[in-house]
XYZ file of C-alpha atoms in Angstrom:
383
model
C 35.049 22.554 17.319
C 32.674 24.987 19.018
C 30.943 25.722 15.729
C 30.193 21.996 15.318
C 28.463 21.878 18.683
C 26.475 25.024 17.906
C 25.395 23.808 14.469
C 24.583 20.259 15.584
C 22.710 21.538 18.632
C 20.706 24.013 16.539
C 19.783 21.255 14.081
C 18.623 18.994 16.921
C 16.446 21.744 18.384
C 14.996 22.569 14.959
C 14.259 18.895 14.316
C 12.530 18.495 17.677
C 10.574 21.696 17.113
C 9.389 20.458 13.721
C 7.311 17.794 15.483
C 5.108 20.555 16.885
C 1.665 20.371 15.320
C 1.860 16.737 14.180
C -0.761 15.653 16.714
C -3.063 18.445 15.544
C -2.562 17.453 11.901
C -3.412 13.841 12.677
C -6.576 14.883 14.532
C -7.586 17.121 11.647
C -7.135 14.364 9.065
C -9.141 11.920 11.186
C -11.910 14.474 11.663
C -12.090 15.414 7.972
C -12.131 11.805 6.817
C -14.976 10.943 9.191
C -17.212 13.806 8.070
C -19.916 13.219 5.507
C -20.124 15.813 2.756
C -23.068 18.201 3.046
C -24.492 19.752 -0.077
C -22.897 18.578 -3.299
C -23.475 21.298 -5.909
C -22.998 20.677 -9.642
C -19.314 20.596 -10.569
C -16.976 20.596 -13.534
C -13.829 18.458 -13.300
C -11.005 19.543 -15.611
C -7.935 17.472 -16.455
C -5.267 18.690 -18.913
C -3.614 16.095 -21.141
C -0.299 16.405 -22.968
C 0.751 13.091 -24.462
C 1.022 9.725 -22.764
C 1.287 9.188 -19.005
C 1.664 5.812 -17.368
C -1.840 4.440 -16.854
C -3.456 7.443 -18.557
C -6.515 5.486 -19.692
C -7.123 4.176 -16.157
C -6.480 7.611 -14.648
C -9.101 9.227 -16.875
C -11.510 6.341 -16.253
C -11.230 6.993 -12.497
C -12.176 10.643 -13.072
C -15.187 9.484 -15.090
C -16.391 7.205 -12.283
C -16.427 9.541 -9.277
C -18.976 9.072 -6.522
C -20.629 12.434 -7.086
C -24.229 13.095 -8.128
C -23.811 15.812 -10.766
C -20.566 16.624 -12.546
C -19.115 16.913 -16.019
C -15.606 15.816 -17.008
C -13.580 17.965 -19.395
C -10.332 16.733 -20.937
C -8.372 19.774 -22.102
C -5.459 19.846 -24.544
C -3.735 22.184 -26.978
C -4.622 20.015 -29.955
C -6.193 16.643 -30.696
C -2.705 15.241 -31.309
C -1.950 15.690 -27.587
C -4.603 13.119 -26.628
C -3.432 9.520 -27.242
C -5.835 7.234 -29.025
C -8.108 5.015 -26.963
C -7.763 6.778 -23.590
C -10.916 8.891 -23.426
C -13.844 7.677 -21.317
C -17.280 7.961 -22.889
C -18.516 10.751 -20.668
C -15.529 13.034 -21.269
C -15.976 16.326 -23.061
C -12.903 17.412 -25.042
C -11.851 21.075 -25.169
C -8.934 22.183 -27.364
C -7.171 25.446 -26.492
C -5.165 25.789 -29.752
C -2.521 27.942 -28.033
C -2.042 31.567 -28.902
C -0.715 33.034 -25.637
C 3.026 33.780 -25.625
C 3.130 34.208 -21.838
C 1.006 31.482 -20.232
C 2.019 27.832 -20.147
C 0.200 25.288 -22.264
C -1.338 23.781 -19.147
C -2.733 27.112 -17.996
C -4.079 27.830 -21.479
C -5.788 24.433 -21.504
C -7.354 25.009 -18.098
C -8.561 28.496 -19.041
C -10.159 27.183 -22.235
C -11.876 24.406 -20.281
C -13.274 26.864 -17.727
C -14.646 28.986 -20.567
C -16.346 25.897 -22.021
C -17.713 24.589 -18.703
C -21.460 24.253 -18.371
C -23.179 27.170 -16.685
C -24.928 24.998 -14.113
C -21.621 24.058 -12.433
C -20.857 26.033 -9.292
C -17.574 24.255 -8.508
C -14.474 23.923 -10.676
C -12.180 21.035 -9.732
C -8.790 20.393 -11.325
C -6.930 17.095 -11.664
C -3.648 15.887 -13.175
C -3.418 13.192 -15.814
C -0.658 11.234 -14.021
C -2.621 10.523 -10.822
C -5.434 8.019 -10.233
C -8.019 9.602 -7.983
C -10.290 7.696 -5.616
C -14.075 7.579 -5.988
C -14.572 10.058 -3.134
C -12.034 12.583 -4.462
C -14.532 15.200 -5.638
C -16.745 14.859 -2.559
C -13.680 15.516 -0.394
C -12.752 18.646 -2.363
C -16.307 19.984 -2.336
C -16.847 19.644 1.431
C -14.520 22.454 2.684
C -15.938 24.904 0.142
C -19.112 25.084 2.264
C -17.170 26.965 4.944
C -17.561 30.758 4.595
C -13.881 31.757 4.748
C -12.581 29.036 2.423
C -11.610 30.201 -1.047
C -10.191 26.925 -2.355
C -9.656 23.360 -1.236
C -6.703 21.142 -1.981
C -5.660 17.547 -1.808
C -2.198 16.386 -2.733
C -0.443 13.504 -4.451
C 1.106 10.470 -2.843
C 3.565 8.546 -4.955
C 2.894 4.804 -4.873
C 5.457 3.745 -7.492
C 5.192 0.440 -9.288
C 7.770 -0.917 -9.701
C 9.123 0.496 -6.447
C 12.752 1.161 -7.373
C 15.098 3.099 -5.115
C 14.772 6.456 -6.864
C 11.007 6.105 -7.160
C 10.784 5.471 -3.412
C 13.143 8.350 -2.680
C 10.910 10.653 -4.708
C 7.908 9.439 -2.728
C 9.668 10.246 0.557
C 11.011 13.545 -0.801
C 7.594 14.685 -1.967
C 5.949 13.514 1.248
C 7.658 16.389 3.053
C 5.479 18.876 1.146
C 2.392 16.823 2.017
C 3.457 17.234 5.652
C 2.901 21.008 5.404
C -0.830 20.575 4.859
C -3.259 20.511 7.749
C -5.825 22.566 9.668
C -6.342 26.281 9.112
C -4.987 28.136 6.106
C -2.536 26.226 3.928
C 0.376 27.730 2.003
C -0.634 26.421 -1.410
C -3.153 24.481 -3.429
C -1.820 21.617 -5.516
C -2.942 21.694 -9.147
C -3.621 17.962 -9.366
C -6.339 18.108 -6.697
C -7.797 21.543 -6.110
C -11.284 23.007 -6.252
C -12.809 26.459 -6.090
C -16.310 27.870 -6.280
C -17.090 29.530 -9.591
C -17.984 32.873 -8.011
C -14.707 32.924 -6.051
C -12.741 31.916 -9.155
C -13.892 35.044 -10.981
C -14.179 37.436 -8.023
C -10.616 36.659 -6.894
C -9.310 37.357 -10.396
C -7.934 33.903 -11.206
C -8.564 34.326 -14.984
C -6.496 37.527 -14.981
C -3.696 35.817 -13.038
C -3.690 32.894 -15.464
C -3.205 35.112 -18.526
C 0.525 35.336 -17.819
C 1.016 32.331 -15.515
C 3.322 29.364 -15.943
C 2.131 27.659 -12.746
C -1.638 27.240 -12.503
C -1.737 26.313 -8.814
C 0.616 28.973 -7.458
C -1.291 31.634 -9.409
C -4.628 30.400 -8.068
C -3.222 30.180 -4.527
C -1.949 33.760 -4.709
C -5.318 34.995 -5.969
C -7.216 33.240 -3.176
C -4.908 34.543 -0.457
C -4.934 38.090 -1.840
C -8.720 37.921 -1.709
C -8.477 37.380 2.054
C -9.624 33.745 1.897
C -7.946 30.555 3.057
C -6.997 27.303 1.370
C -8.427 24.250 3.153
C -6.755 20.858 3.097
C -9.003 17.967 2.020
C -7.163 14.735 2.962
C -9.826 12.641 1.253
C -8.638 14.132 -2.034
C -5.175 12.603 -1.743
C -4.357 11.218 -5.198
C -2.056 8.196 -5.574
C 0.422 8.274 -8.460
C 2.061 4.964 -9.461
C 4.602 6.525 -11.837
C 8.210 5.331 -11.338
C 11.217 7.566 -11.996
C 14.937 7.312 -12.728
C 17.696 9.209 -10.916
C 18.225 11.587 -13.839
C 14.537 12.387 -14.133
C 14.245 12.804 -10.382
C 16.874 15.556 -10.245
C 15.338 17.385 -13.206
C 11.837 17.039 -11.738
C 12.774 18.151 -8.206
C 14.710 21.161 -9.499
C 11.702 22.223 -11.576
C 9.389 21.959 -8.559
C 11.640 24.141 -6.429
C 12.481 26.625 -9.168
C 8.738 27.234 -9.545
C 8.505 27.613 -5.765
C 11.444 30.040 -5.652
C 9.813 32.308 -8.238
C 6.152 32.046 -7.234
C 6.378 31.420 -3.480
C 9.748 32.871 -2.430
C 8.990 32.949 1.302
C 8.209 29.241 1.310
C 11.363 28.518 -0.702
C 13.594 30.591 1.601
C 12.200 28.863 4.694
C 12.871 25.446 3.144
C 16.417 26.415 2.167
C 17.264 27.790 5.622
C 15.857 24.723 7.373
C 17.714 22.233 5.169
C 21.006 24.106 5.451
C 20.682 23.769 9.235
C 19.526 20.124 9.086
C 22.289 18.945 6.768
C 24.935 21.164 8.342
C 23.974 19.765 11.738
C 24.297 16.173 10.511
C 27.725 16.908 9.058
C 28.815 18.643 12.284
C 27.636 15.737 14.465
C 29.510 13.269 12.240
C 32.646 15.430 12.489
C 32.389 15.400 16.281
C 31.917 11.632 16.218
C 35.044 11.186 14.092
C 36.967 13.303 16.587
C 35.958 10.970 19.391
C 33.096 12.781 21.079
C 31.020 10.320 23.101
C 27.999 12.644 22.921
C 28.055 12.960 19.126
C 26.040 9.768 18.367
C 23.304 10.918 20.723
C 23.326 14.377 19.169
C 23.021 12.840 15.698
C 20.148 10.647 16.876
C 18.406 13.730 18.290
C 18.547 15.219 14.800
C 17.500 12.133 12.813
C 14.773 10.585 14.947
C 12.296 13.517 14.852
C 12.461 13.664 11.048
C 12.097 9.909 10.746
C 9.153 10.046 13.137
C 7.543 12.746 11.008
C 8.001 10.579 7.931
C 6.268 7.686 9.666
C 3.400 9.936 10.812
C 2.961 11.324 7.291
C 2.722 7.809 5.912
C 0.111 6.911 8.536
C -2.023 9.926 7.623
C -1.718 9.089 3.931
C -2.664 5.465 4.558
C -5.768 6.571 6.447
C -6.760 8.713 3.448
C -5.998 5.953 0.914
C -7.428 2.657 2.187
C -7.377 1.326 -1.382
C -3.565 1.509 -1.271
C -3.230 -0.498 1.957
C -1.179 -3.199 0.240
C 1.353 -0.653 -1.045
C 1.700 0.868 2.424
C 2.225 -2.579 3.962
C 5.086 -3.207 1.553
C 6.680 0.225 1.321
C 5.318 2.542 4.009
C 8.408 1.956 6.159
C 10.557 3.782 3.582
C 8.993 7.063 4.689
C 10.786 6.600 7.990
C 14.089 4.988 7.026
C 14.784 7.029 3.878
C 13.967 10.407 5.435
C 17.632 11.292 6.240
C 18.616 10.633 2.609
C 15.635 12.633 1.359
C 16.747 15.544 3.561
C 20.051 15.729 1.683
C 18.214 15.419 -1.632
C 16.060 18.366 -0.588
C 19.187 20.427 0.033
C 20.631 19.413 -3.341
C 17.412 20.347 -5.136
C 17.133 23.659 -3.269
C 20.703 24.613 -4.102
C 20.198 23.649 -7.746
C 17.201 25.995 -7.887
C 19.097 29.031 -6.547
C 19.858 30.181 -10.079
C 17.833 30.001 -13.242
C 14.697 31.618 -14.613
C 13.418 28.990 -17.011
C 12.059 25.451 -16.890
C 11.324 22.731 -19.395
C 7.859 21.282 -19.023
C 6.278 18.666 -21.295
C 8.636 19.442 -24.153
C 8.476 23.254 -23.961
C 10.737 25.780 -22.269
C 9.227 28.609 -20.233
C 10.756 31.720 -18.720
C 9.530 32.349 -15.195
C 8.544 35.827 -14.097
C 6.554 36.643 -10.983
C 3.889 39.275 -11.453
C 2.071 40.714 -8.453
C -1.373 42.118 -9.181
C -3.050 44.659 -6.962
C -4.528 43.451 -3.703
C -8.185 42.441 -3.769
C -10.619 41.237 -1.162
C -13.942 39.428 -1.223
C -16.503 40.421 1.341
């Protein structure tokens, strides 16, 4: 049983080590949320639409009512048929891409067409998703880090606040919260496409349009371009976007596999690190349980040493999210505890999703199938 002790002990050490940096993340979020935005340059907010999403009309209305002095809102789609009747706010400008690219995804084509149609006075491009309901300060939060000289892009993230809050919807919220936990001070590994912003001059100087010509994932392509330009991605906690969409078990497994298959292809180092960590975590849990079954008195304590750090991290993530989303205080009062108690289950779901993404080179997204292929352009820098 030596291997059980080694595996369980390694998992406990890894779990304890994963708490490193949580205090710094909390301080960063508190500091960012307390700062008032400086200059607020003209901006263009772009949201792609492909059919109906739960609460789509309200989601678009929130984007049309941002607390920001000068911005335009562009709703982008492949065709007019992709925009359901009665959902467009009055101030929205509609841009239709009409397809034509055999390599880029529909979403990327829509975004590229919207950028091309954006007003020339805008110096910031901000991107949103149609299934999230942003807060009034969302754009201010994204614009603030772009004032810093070494920041190429800013990013928020989503926080699932499912209604109704069924088991699988809550498990997805906890599962996805782990990725939110990666974001903090300094450079961040990715920008999330549902809440990211970039200055216009950086967008073109870093070569984002060229990267998008053959991209399936808009945010991974933009993140790569920013990092290759020698710039960092800043986390903007005030741009956290709540998403009330529920999900079934079947849809959860398809959705989580798609997320990690995209990560495996477009951010392989991040995917490999996640796979290695979850193999150790889950293997350690199984080893501790095996020792417990064989009568080891120390096994329960070893299992607790593995579980409690992860559960603590889940609780801390929920606290940071609640601080960024005061409008969702009622949801957090009712369901915030799940981010602690369901974390061990979510850890196994992460392993299942990672293993399911080991093979495969295609995804289905909004009714279309895409073949994934990573293309690395030449290195570029911005001075």
